[in-house]
Amino acid sequence: MMSIQNCTQPPSSRDKRIRRALLGGTLSVLCLSLALTSPLRAQDDPQIEQSADGEQAQRSSTPIEIAVNGALTAATNDEFVEYFKALSGDIAIRERNAPIIEMMSTEGPKVDGWEQQGVDIIAELQAAGDGQIPALLRDTRADSNAVGDPSGLARADFSGFTSYILQPEPDAQSTERAFFSVLPGVWLQTVQEVAGRGNARCVTGDLGVVLHVKRPHTQWSPDELLFYAGFVAFLDQIGEKNLCFVHDRGDGGAYTAAAYLLDGTSLPAFTESLPVSVIMDAKKLQPMISGE
């Protein structure tokens, strides 16, 4: 698994990493890697008070302190999920994510007719599918395992993984899925309610998140736990923006995307970070997850 040293990026490298974020379809846009920011460590937590001799003060433990102290190694899966929800909602973690979210949310000019630009990505994927399941969108970058499913119909078998339902699927008629590998042996499956607006796909409602891991939480280090919690918090914070995305055909059958707010305000930094995606047969998703 990735160590804290490997996923900590100095400020000078963050802009470059933004352009390599894990983004595919509309929902995958929410799946920016937490590696874009420095993962929170025990010594970074402003809530952890230190006494004069460097020892942690004796008081009620915060969720981050519990994580750092490794108090969850004996927790049941249900106990762990309840704790994880508190940890990913911790104010210190959300504040840690805030600068990158603010930068990605920098507003550009409003664009007239923005929702009529581009192509109907659902129709494009249905035409490329097998008649039952529409095709998927896969990020073309060699170092990214991110697949967007704008139809919301794709399913995958995670046998051999321990699965944690961190946030339940929204009960909605129109949803969009994404599957992406955070680290080797770790996949996140996300489900979001979406609404069509012309050719645009607009994210609405709550975000469902399932974490699939080869190594259960009882074997995680504090750094791993904080990394996953920070990642999920990041998805929630980006999801609160209610973003819209318009896809368009690029060169060679690939697709590009542009990001907007609901009123047509453009988001240049977000748009610049979006990858070029290509159509992928839905049948190829399972071999990718299984490592075949």
PDB file of C-alpha atoms in Angstrom:
ATOM      1  CA  MET A   1       0.000   0.000   0.000  1.00  0.00           C
ATOM      2  CA  MET A   2       1.082   3.565  -0.565  1.00  0.00           C
ATOM      3  CA  SER A   3       2.933   5.100   2.355  1.00  0.00           C
ATOM      4  CA  ILE A   4       2.290   8.590   3.634  1.00  0.00           C
ATOM      5  CA  GLN A   5       5.604   9.680   2.157  1.00  0.00           C
ATOM      6  CA  ASN A   6       4.660   8.418  -1.306  1.00  0.00           C
ATOM      7  CA  CYS A   7       1.294  10.179  -1.460  1.00  0.00           C
ATOM      8  CA  THR A   8       2.357  13.488   0.089  1.00  0.00           C
ATOM      9  CA  GLN A   9       2.915  16.106  -2.590  1.00  0.00           C
ATOM     10  CA  PRO A  10       4.775  19.384  -2.065  1.00  0.00           C
ATOM     11  CA  PRO A  11       2.758  22.467  -3.009  1.00  0.00           C
ATOM     12  CA  SER A  12       4.857  23.023  -6.146  1.00  0.00           C
ATOM     13  CA  SER A  13       3.665  19.734  -7.658  1.00  0.00           C
ATOM     14  CA  ARG A  14      -0.044  19.919  -6.904  1.00  0.00           C
ATOM     15  CA  ASP A  15      -1.118  21.736 -10.089  1.00  0.00           C
ATOM     16  CA  LYS A  16       0.582  19.059 -12.170  1.00  0.00           C
ATOM     17  CA  ARG A  17      -1.139  16.284 -10.242  1.00  0.00           C
ATOM     18  CA  ILE A  18      -4.529  17.950 -10.760  1.00  0.00           C
ATOM     19  CA  ARG A  19      -4.204  17.322 -14.460  1.00  0.00           C
ATOM     20  CA  ARG A  20      -3.697  13.627 -13.703  1.00  0.00           C
ATOM     21  CA  ALA A  21      -6.764  13.242 -11.493  1.00  0.00           C
ATOM     22  CA  LEU A  22      -9.023  10.218 -11.789  1.00  0.00           C
ATOM     23  CA  LEU A  23     -11.819  11.523 -13.986  1.00  0.00           C
ATOM     24  CA  GLY A  24     -13.994   9.689 -16.493  1.00  0.00           C
ATOM     25  CA  GLY A  25     -17.743  10.293 -16.938  1.00  0.00           C
ATOM     26  CA  THR A  26     -19.847  12.851 -15.085  1.00  0.00           C
ATOM     27  CA  LEU A  27     -19.655  11.083 -11.745  1.00  0.00           C
ATOM     28  CA  SER A  28     -15.995  10.225 -12.158  1.00  0.00           C
ATOM     29  CA  VAL A  29     -15.399  13.969 -12.208  1.00  0.00           C
ATOM     30  CA  LEU A  30     -16.046  13.836  -8.481  1.00  0.00           C
ATOM     31  CA  CYS A  31     -13.324  11.235  -8.044  1.00  0.00           C
ATOM     32  CA  LEU A  32     -10.304  13.503  -7.751  1.00  0.00           C
ATOM     33  CA  SER A  33      -7.455  11.668  -6.087  1.00  0.00           C
ATOM     34  CA  LEU A  34      -6.697  12.814  -2.552  1.00  0.00           C
ATOM     35  CA  ALA A  35      -3.059  12.547  -3.602  1.00  0.00           C
ATOM     36  CA  LEU A  36      -3.621  16.035  -5.001  1.00  0.00           C
ATOM     37  CA  THR A  37      -3.391  17.245  -1.424  1.00  0.00           C
ATOM     38  CA  SER A  38      -1.130  16.194   1.400  1.00  0.00           C
ATOM     39  CA  PRO A  39      -2.853  13.411   3.389  1.00  0.00           C
ATOM     40  CA  LEU A  40      -3.590  14.290   6.973  1.00  0.00           C
ATOM     41  CA  ARG A  41      -1.247  12.796   9.543  1.00  0.00           C
ATOM     42  CA  ALA A  42      -1.392  12.805  13.310  1.00  0.00           C
ATOM     43  CA  GLN A  43       1.100  15.646  13.625  1.00  0.00           C
ATOM     44  CA  ASP A  44      -0.940  17.721  11.149  1.00  0.00           C
ATOM     45  CA  ASP A  45      -4.225  17.571  13.066  1.00  0.00           C
ATOM     46  CA  PRO A  46      -4.980  20.946  14.666  1.00  0.00           C
ATOM     47  CA  GLN A  47      -7.417  19.207  17.028  1.00  0.00           C
ATOM     48  CA  ILE A  48      -4.683  17.141  18.675  1.00  0.00           C
ATOM     49  CA  GLU A  49      -3.395  19.150  21.588  1.00  0.00           C
ATOM     50  CA  GLN A  50       0.207  18.636  22.689  1.00  0.00           C
ATOM     51  CA  SER A  51       1.485  19.146  26.206  1.00  0.00           C
ATOM     52  CA  ALA A  52       4.806  20.796  27.018  1.00  0.00           C
ATOM     53  CA  ASP A  53       6.690  17.478  26.983  1.00  0.00           C
ATOM     54  CA  GLY A  54       5.120  16.497  23.629  1.00  0.00           C
ATOM     55  CA  GLU A  55       2.610  14.026  25.028  1.00  0.00           C
ATOM     56  CA  GLN A  56      -0.994  14.149  23.821  1.00  0.00           C
ATOM     57  CA  ALA A  57      -3.241  15.878  26.326  1.00  0.00           C
ATOM     58  CA  GLN A  58      -5.663  13.706  28.269  1.00  0.00           C
ATOM     59  CA  ARG A  59      -9.168  14.504  27.069  1.00  0.00           C
ATOM     60  CA  SER A  60     -11.928  13.069  24.877  1.00  0.00           C
ATOM     61  CA  SER A  61     -10.489  11.618  21.694  1.00  0.00           C
ATOM     62  CA  THR A  62     -11.469  13.063  18.319  1.00  0.00           C
ATOM     63  CA  PRO A  63     -12.156  10.691  15.394  1.00  0.00           C
ATOM     64  CA  ILE A  64      -8.708  11.472  13.978  1.00  0.00           C
ATOM     65  CA  GLU A  65      -7.020  10.653  17.275  1.00  0.00           C
ATOM     66  CA  ILE A  66      -8.807   7.330  17.395  1.00  0.00           C
ATOM     67  CA  ALA A  67      -7.552   6.600  13.875  1.00  0.00           C
ATOM     68  CA  VAL A  68      -3.990   7.553  14.734  1.00  0.00           C
ATOM     69  CA  ASN A  69      -4.051   5.411  17.868  1.00  0.00           C
ATOM     70  CA  GLY A  70      -5.163   2.360  15.899  1.00  0.00           C
ATOM     71  CA  ALA A  71      -8.206   1.806  18.101  1.00  0.00           C
ATOM     72  CA  LEU A  72     -10.258   0.199  15.310  1.00  0.00           C
ATOM     73  CA  THR A  73      -8.237  -2.923  14.607  1.00  0.00           C
ATOM     74  CA  ALA A  74     -10.677  -5.006  16.652  1.00  0.00           C
ATOM     75  CA  ALA A  75     -13.852  -3.263  15.466  1.00  0.00           C
ATOM     76  CA  THR A  76     -16.534  -5.205  13.605  1.00  0.00           C
ATOM     77  CA  ASN A  77     -17.354  -4.136  10.046  1.00  0.00           C
ATOM     78  CA  ASP A  78     -20.529  -2.367  11.211  1.00  0.00           C
ATOM     79  CA  GLU A  79     -18.672  -0.566  14.002  1.00  0.00           C
ATOM     80  CA  PHE A  80     -15.975   0.437  11.567  1.00  0.00           C
ATOM     81  CA  VAL A  81     -18.435   1.887   9.046  1.00  0.00           C
ATOM     82  CA  GLU A  82     -20.113   4.022  11.719  1.00  0.00           C
ATOM     83  CA  TYR A  83     -16.747   5.284  12.878  1.00  0.00           C
ATOM     84  CA  PHE A  84     -15.554   5.891   9.301  1.00  0.00           C
ATOM     85  CA  LYS A  85     -18.553   8.147   8.657  1.00  0.00           C
ATOM     86  CA  ALA A  86     -17.568  10.294  11.638  1.00  0.00           C
ATOM     87  CA  LEU A  87     -13.940  10.357  10.540  1.00  0.00           C
ATOM     88  CA  SER A  88     -14.641  11.378   6.924  1.00  0.00           C
ATOM     89  CA  GLY A  89     -16.904  14.162   8.219  1.00  0.00           C
ATOM     90  CA  ASP A  90     -14.267  15.496  10.621  1.00  0.00           C
ATOM     91  CA  ILE A  91     -13.729  19.237  10.230  1.00  0.00           C
ATOM     92  CA  ALA A  92      -9.926  18.886  10.195  1.00  0.00           C
ATOM     93  CA  ILE A  93     -10.055  16.563   7.195  1.00  0.00           C
ATOM     94  CA  ARG A  94     -12.525  18.779   5.334  1.00  0.00           C
ATOM     95  CA  GLU A  95     -10.372  21.837   5.999  1.00  0.00           C
ATOM     96  CA  ARG A  96      -7.373  19.933   4.669  1.00  0.00           C
ATOM     97  CA  ASN A  97      -9.229  19.341   1.403  1.00  0.00           C
ATOM     98  CA  ALA A  98     -10.610  22.877   1.090  1.00  0.00           C
ATOM     99  CA  PRO A  99      -7.731  24.608  -0.785  1.00  0.00           C
ATOM    100  CA  ILE A 100      -7.746  22.211  -3.729  1.00  0.00           C
ATOM    101  CA  ILE A 101     -11.551  22.336  -3.933  1.00  0.00           C
ATOM    102  CA  GLU A 102     -11.489  26.132  -3.904  1.00  0.00           C
ATOM    103  CA  MET A 103      -8.908  26.189  -6.671  1.00  0.00           C
ATOM    104  CA  MET A 104     -10.877  23.713  -8.796  1.00  0.00           C
ATOM    105  CA  SER A 105     -14.038  25.789  -8.288  1.00  0.00           C
ATOM    106  CA  THR A 106     -12.612  29.037  -9.668  1.00  0.00           C
ATOM    107  CA  GLU A 107     -15.380  30.573 -11.774  1.00  0.00           C
ATOM    108  CA  GLY A 108     -15.075  31.746 -15.350  1.00  0.00           C
ATOM    109  CA  PRO A 109     -17.620  33.579 -17.515  1.00  0.00           C
ATOM    110  CA  LYS A 110     -21.194  32.419 -18.018  1.00  0.00           C
ATOM    111  CA  VAL A 111     -21.775  30.669 -21.322  1.00  0.00           C
ATOM    112  CA  ASP A 112     -25.039  31.132 -23.215  1.00  0.00           C
ATOM    113  CA  GLY A 113     -26.536  27.882 -24.458  1.00  0.00           C
ATOM    114  CA  TRP A 114     -23.929  25.834 -22.608  1.00  0.00           C
ATOM    115  CA  GLU A 115     -26.289  22.893 -22.045  1.00  0.00           C
ATOM    116  CA  GLN A 116     -26.908  22.546 -25.794  1.00  0.00           C
ATOM    117  CA  GLN A 117     -23.247  22.225 -26.666  1.00  0.00           C
ATOM    118  CA  GLY A 118     -21.470  18.912 -27.174  1.00  0.00           C
ATOM    119  CA  VAL A 119     -23.215  15.562 -27.662  1.00  0.00           C
ATOM    120  CA  ASP A 120     -25.814  13.435 -25.896  1.00  0.00           C
ATOM    121  CA  ILE A 121     -23.353  11.123 -24.163  1.00  0.00           C
ATOM    122  CA  ILE A 122     -26.066   8.658 -23.075  1.00  0.00           C
ATOM    123  CA  ALA A 123     -27.189   8.192 -26.691  1.00  0.00           C
ATOM    124  CA  GLU A 124     -23.584   7.772 -27.798  1.00  0.00           C
ATOM    125  CA  LEU A 125     -22.921   5.051 -25.220  1.00  0.00           C
ATOM    126  CA  GLN A 126     -26.208   3.288 -25.910  1.00  0.00           C
ATOM    127  CA  ALA A 127     -25.340   3.122 -29.602  1.00  0.00           C
ATOM    128  CA  ALA A 128     -21.941   1.639 -28.737  1.00  0.00           C
ATOM    129  CA  GLY A 129     -23.345  -0.895 -26.250  1.00  0.00           C
ATOM    130  CA  ASP A 130     -24.576  -4.451 -26.708  1.00  0.00           C
ATOM    131  CA  GLY A 131     -28.270  -3.604 -26.744  1.00  0.00           C
ATOM    132  CA  GLN A 132     -28.718  -4.245 -23.008  1.00  0.00           C
ATOM    133  CA  ILE A 133     -25.908  -2.417 -21.211  1.00  0.00           C
ATOM    134  CA  PRO A 134     -24.589   0.838 -22.692  1.00  0.00           C
ATOM    135  CA  ALA A 135     -20.849   1.178 -23.147  1.00  0.00           C
ATOM    136  CA  LEU A 136     -18.677   2.908 -20.534  1.00  0.00           C
ATOM    137  CA  LEU A 137     -16.175   5.759 -20.584  1.00  0.00           C
ATOM    138  CA  ARG A 138     -12.598   5.011 -19.605  1.00  0.00           C
ATOM    139  CA  ASP A 139      -9.908   7.548 -18.777  1.00  0.00           C
ATOM    140  CA  THR A 140      -7.166   7.200 -21.402  1.00  0.00           C
ATOM    141  CA  ARG A 141      -4.219   8.006 -19.161  1.00  0.00           C
ATOM    142  CA  ALA A 142      -1.923   5.073 -18.598  1.00  0.00           C
ATOM    143  CA  ASP A 143      -1.666   5.650 -14.841  1.00  0.00           C
ATOM    144  CA  SER A 144      -5.437   5.886 -14.258  1.00  0.00           C
ATOM    145  CA  ASN A 145      -7.934   3.116 -13.556  1.00  0.00           C
ATOM    146  CA  ALA A 146     -11.144   5.165 -13.730  1.00  0.00           C
ATOM    147  CA  VAL A 147     -14.323   4.126 -15.520  1.00  0.00           C
ATOM    148  CA  GLY A 148     -17.452   6.258 -15.756  1.00  0.00           C
ATOM    149  CA  ASP A 149     -20.906   4.748 -16.273  1.00  0.00           C
ATOM    150  CA  PRO A 150     -23.319   7.567 -17.188  1.00  0.00           C
ATOM    151  CA  SER A 151     -26.164   5.068 -17.644  1.00  0.00           C
ATOM    152  CA  GLY A 152     -25.853   3.785 -14.074  1.00  0.00           C
ATOM    153  CA  LEU A 153     -26.544   0.223 -15.277  1.00  0.00           C
ATOM    154  CA  ALA A 154     -23.095  -1.375 -15.027  1.00  0.00           C
ATOM    155  CA  ARG A 155     -22.427  -3.882 -12.252  1.00  0.00           C
ATOM    156  CA  ALA A 156     -19.268  -5.607 -11.070  1.00  0.00           C
ATOM    157  CA  ASP A 157     -18.476  -8.650  -8.936  1.00  0.00           C
ATOM    158  CA  PHE A 158     -16.191  -7.800  -6.018  1.00  0.00           C
ATOM    159  CA  SER A 159     -15.791 -11.365  -4.734  1.00  0.00           C
ATOM    160  CA  GLY A 160     -12.490 -11.620  -2.910  1.00  0.00           C
ATOM    161  CA  PHE A 161     -12.764  -8.058  -1.612  1.00  0.00           C
ATOM    162  CA  THR A 162     -14.037  -6.836   1.746  1.00  0.00           C
ATOM    163  CA  SER A 163     -16.743  -4.305   0.934  1.00  0.00           C
ATOM    164  CA  TYR A 164     -17.780  -1.404   3.164  1.00  0.00           C
ATOM    165  CA  ILE A 165     -20.970   0.522   2.363  1.00  0.00           C
ATOM    166  CA  LEU A 166     -19.774   3.912   3.545  1.00  0.00           C
ATOM    167  CA  GLN A 167     -22.740   5.818   2.150  1.00  0.00           C
ATOM    168  CA  PRO A 168     -25.883   4.121   0.797  1.00  0.00           C
ATOM    169  CA  GLU A 169     -26.967   4.400  -2.823  1.00  0.00           C
ATOM    170  CA  PRO A 170     -29.469   7.202  -3.435  1.00  0.00           C
ATOM    171  CA  ASP A 171     -32.989   6.022  -4.186  1.00  0.00           C
ATOM    172  CA  ALA A 172     -33.353   7.711  -7.554  1.00  0.00           C
ATOM    173  CA  GLN A 173     -34.527   6.835 -11.043  1.00  0.00           C
ATOM    174  CA  SER A 174     -31.565   8.408 -12.807  1.00  0.00           C
ATOM    175  CA  THR A 175     -28.144   7.559 -11.412  1.00  0.00           C
ATOM    176  CA  GLU A 176     -24.599   7.453 -12.652  1.00  0.00           C
ATOM    177  CA  ARG A 177     -21.831   5.139 -11.463  1.00  0.00           C
ATOM    178  CA  ALA A 178     -18.079   5.272 -11.379  1.00  0.00           C
ATOM    179  CA  PHE A 179     -15.487   2.639 -10.605  1.00  0.00           C
ATOM    180  CA  PHE A 180     -11.929   3.634  -9.862  1.00  0.00           C
ATOM    181  CA  SER A 181      -8.893   2.136  -8.213  1.00  0.00           C
ATOM    182  CA  VAL A 182      -7.478   4.313  -5.475  1.00  0.00           C
ATOM    183  CA  LEU A 183      -4.457   2.099  -4.772  1.00  0.00           C
ATOM    184  CA  PRO A 184      -3.528  -1.466  -5.766  1.00  0.00           C
ATOM    185  CA  GLY A 185      -6.164  -3.773  -4.313  1.00  0.00           C
ATOM    186  CA  VAL A 186      -8.513  -0.874  -3.500  1.00  0.00           C
ATOM    187  CA  TRP A 187     -11.577   0.144  -5.547  1.00  0.00           C
ATOM    188  CA  LEU A 188     -14.212   2.771  -4.911  1.00  0.00           C
ATOM    189  CA  GLN A 189     -17.659   2.390  -6.435  1.00  0.00           C
ATOM    190  CA  THR A 190     -19.722   5.555  -6.372  1.00  0.00           C
ATOM    191  CA  VAL A 191     -23.353   6.205  -7.298  1.00  0.00           C
ATOM    192  CA  GLN A 192     -24.866   9.656  -7.724  1.00  0.00           C
ATOM    193  CA  GLU A 193     -28.284  10.941  -8.700  1.00  0.00           C
ATOM    194  CA  VAL A 194     -28.086  12.899 -11.950  1.00  0.00           C
ATOM    195  CA  ALA A 195     -30.446  14.979 -14.061  1.00  0.00           C
ATOM    196  CA  GLY A 196     -30.282  15.639 -17.791  1.00  0.00           C
ATOM    197  CA  ARG A 197     -30.371  19.204 -19.007  1.00  0.00           C
ATOM    198  CA  GLY A 198     -30.060  19.312 -22.769  1.00  0.00           C
ATOM    199  CA  ASN A 199     -26.770  17.543 -23.458  1.00  0.00           C
ATOM    200  CA  ALA A 200     -25.519  18.251 -19.939  1.00  0.00           C
ATOM    201  CA  ARG A 201     -25.462  15.780 -17.061  1.00  0.00           C
ATOM    202  CA  CYS A 202     -25.930  17.511 -13.707  1.00  0.00           C
ATOM    203  CA  VAL A 203     -25.031  15.902 -10.392  1.00  0.00           C
ATOM    204  CA  THR A 204     -27.748  16.157  -7.742  1.00  0.00           C
ATOM    205  CA  GLY A 205     -28.616  14.469  -4.480  1.00  0.00           C
ATOM    206  CA  ASP A 206     -26.544  12.328  -2.151  1.00  0.00           C
ATOM    207  CA  LEU A 207     -23.468  10.317  -3.096  1.00  0.00           C
ATOM    208  CA  GLY A 208     -23.399   6.559  -2.502  1.00  0.00           C
ATOM    209  CA  VAL A 209     -19.932   5.137  -1.796  1.00  0.00           C
ATOM    210  CA  VAL A 210     -18.741   1.549  -1.419  1.00  0.00           C
ATOM    211  CA  LEU A 211     -15.095   0.854  -0.622  1.00  0.00           C
ATOM    212  CA  HIS A 212     -13.799  -2.528  -1.834  1.00  0.00           C
ATOM    213  CA  VAL A 213     -10.440  -3.642  -0.413  1.00  0.00           C
ATOM    214  CA  LYS A 214      -8.328  -6.789  -0.519  1.00  0.00           C
ATOM    215  CA  ARG A 215      -7.058  -6.103   3.023  1.00  0.00           C
ATOM    216  CA  PRO A 216      -9.782  -5.468   5.649  1.00  0.00           C
ATOM    217  CA  HIS A 217      -9.671  -2.541   8.050  1.00  0.00           C
ATOM    218  CA  THR A 218      -8.210  -4.690  10.820  1.00  0.00           C
ATOM    219  CA  GLN A 219      -4.945  -4.719   8.853  1.00  0.00           C
ATOM    220  CA  TRP A 220      -4.778  -1.028   7.925  1.00  0.00           C
ATOM    221  CA  SER A 221      -2.199   1.411   9.197  1.00  0.00           C
ATOM    222  CA  PRO A 222      -3.357   4.791  10.561  1.00  0.00           C
ATOM    223  CA  ASP A 223      -2.022   6.459   7.411  1.00  0.00           C
ATOM    224  CA  GLU A 224      -4.134   4.183   5.206  1.00  0.00           C
ATOM    225  CA  LEU A 225      -7.254   4.860   7.252  1.00  0.00           C
ATOM    226  CA  LEU A 226      -6.760   8.616   7.106  1.00  0.00           C
ATOM    227  CA  PHE A 227      -6.078   8.430   3.371  1.00  0.00           C
ATOM    228  CA  TYR A 228      -9.357   6.617   2.652  1.00  0.00           C
ATOM    229  CA  ALA A 229     -11.345   8.882   4.966  1.00  0.00           C
ATOM    230  CA  GLY A 230      -9.869  11.984   3.373  1.00  0.00           C
ATOM    231  CA  PHE A 231     -10.638  10.636  -0.089  1.00  0.00           C
ATOM    232  CA  VAL A 232     -14.306  10.012   0.730  1.00  0.00           C
ATOM    233  CA  ALA A 233     -14.570  13.432   2.387  1.00  0.00           C
ATOM    234  CA  PHE A 234     -13.143  14.937  -0.787  1.00  0.00           C
ATOM    235  CA  LEU A 235     -15.826  13.264  -2.916  1.00  0.00           C
ATOM    236  CA  ASP A 236     -18.537  14.611  -0.612  1.00  0.00           C
ATOM    237  CA  GLN A 237     -17.156  18.133  -0.700  1.00  0.00           C
ATOM    238  CA  ILE A 238     -16.875  18.192  -4.491  1.00  0.00           C
ATOM    239  CA  GLY A 239     -20.359  16.654  -4.762  1.00  0.00           C
ATOM    240  CA  GLU A 240     -21.834  19.543  -2.798  1.00  0.00           C
ATOM    241  CA  LYS A 241     -21.060  21.825  -5.755  1.00  0.00           C
ATOM    242  CA  ASN A 242     -23.896  20.389  -7.919  1.00  0.00           C
ATOM    243  CA  LEU A 243     -21.752  20.430 -11.045  1.00  0.00           C
ATOM    244  CA  CYS A 244     -22.821  19.851 -14.645  1.00  0.00           C
ATOM    245  CA  PHE A 245     -20.730  18.317 -17.417  1.00  0.00           C
ATOM    246  CA  VAL A 246     -21.041  18.470 -21.175  1.00  0.00           C
ATOM    247  CA  HIS A 247     -19.229  15.881 -23.284  1.00  0.00           C
ATOM    248  CA  ASP A 248     -18.029  16.419 -26.821  1.00  0.00           C
ATOM    249  CA  ARG A 249     -16.278  14.300 -29.426  1.00  0.00           C
ATOM    250  CA  GLY A 250     -12.552  14.755 -29.625  1.00  0.00           C
ATOM    251  CA  ASP A 251     -10.031  13.323 -32.054  1.00  0.00           C
ATOM    252  CA  GLY A 252     -10.028   9.660 -32.995  1.00  0.00           C
ATOM    253  CA  GLY A 253     -13.361   8.809 -31.378  1.00  0.00           C
ATOM    254  CA  ALA A 254     -12.345  10.090 -27.951  1.00  0.00           C
ATOM    255  CA  TYR A 255     -14.455  12.377 -25.749  1.00  0.00           C
ATOM    256  CA  THR A 256     -13.644  15.562 -23.874  1.00  0.00           C
ATOM    257  CA  ALA A 257     -15.762  17.273 -21.218  1.00  0.00           C
ATOM    258  CA  ALA A 258     -16.404  20.744 -19.839  1.00  0.00           C
ATOM    259  CA  ALA A 259     -17.605  21.665 -16.332  1.00  0.00           C
ATOM    260  CA  TYR A 260     -20.268  24.230 -15.427  1.00  0.00           C
ATOM    261  CA  LEU A 261     -22.389  25.370 -12.538  1.00  0.00           C
ATOM    262  CA  LEU A 262     -26.165  25.082 -12.878  1.00  0.00           C
ATOM    263  CA  ASP A 263     -26.472  28.677 -14.091  1.00  0.00           C
ATOM    264  CA  GLY A 264     -23.990  28.142 -16.927  1.00  0.00           C
ATOM    265  CA  THR A 265     -20.966  29.591 -15.141  1.00  0.00           C
ATOM    266  CA  SER A 266     -17.890  27.922 -16.583  1.00  0.00           C
ATOM    267  CA  LEU A 267     -15.235  26.314 -14.382  1.00  0.00           C
ATOM    268  CA  PRO A 268     -11.979  26.603 -16.366  1.00  0.00           C
ATOM    269  CA  ALA A 269      -9.696  24.903 -13.839  1.00  0.00           C
ATOM    270  CA  PHE A 270     -12.057  21.968 -13.492  1.00  0.00           C
ATOM    271  CA  THR A 271     -12.465  21.686 -17.264  1.00  0.00           C
ATOM    272  CA  GLU A 272      -8.703  21.770 -17.778  1.00  0.00           C
ATOM    273  CA  SER A 273      -8.299  18.827 -15.397  1.00  0.00           C
ATOM    274  CA  LEU A 274     -10.818  16.600 -17.172  1.00  0.00           C
ATOM    275  CA  PRO A 275      -9.278  13.749 -19.128  1.00  0.00           C
ATOM    276  CA  VAL A 276      -9.799  12.519 -22.622  1.00  0.00           C
ATOM    277  CA  SER A 277     -11.997   9.413 -22.372  1.00  0.00           C
ATOM    278  CA  VAL A 278     -12.716   6.587 -24.786  1.00  0.00           C
ATOM    279  CA  ILE A 279     -15.618   4.194 -25.106  1.00  0.00           C
ATOM    280  CA  MET A 280     -15.076   0.855 -23.360  1.00  0.00           C
ATOM    281  CA  ASP A 281     -17.171  -2.291 -23.709  1.00  0.00           C
ATOM    282  CA  ALA A 282     -19.009  -2.853 -20.412  1.00  0.00           C
ATOM    283  CA  LYS A 283     -17.844  -6.494 -20.479  1.00  0.00           C
ATOM    284  CA  LYS A 284     -14.266  -5.318 -19.922  1.00  0.00           C
ATOM    285  CA  LEU A 285     -15.038  -3.805 -16.513  1.00  0.00           C
ATOM    286  CA  GLN A 286     -14.980  -7.098 -14.608  1.00  0.00           C
ATOM    287  CA  PRO A 287     -11.576  -8.253 -15.931  1.00  0.00           C
ATOM    288  CA  MET A 288     -10.153  -4.845 -15.016  1.00  0.00           C
ATOM    289  CA  ILE A 289     -11.396  -5.145 -11.428  1.00  0.00           C
ATOM    290  CA  SER A 290     -10.370  -8.777 -11.105  1.00  0.00           C
ATOM    291  CA  GLY A 291      -6.900  -8.034 -12.472  1.00  0.00           C
ATOM    292  CA  GLU A 292      -7.296 -10.511 -15.329  1.00  0.00           C
TER     293      GLU A 292
END
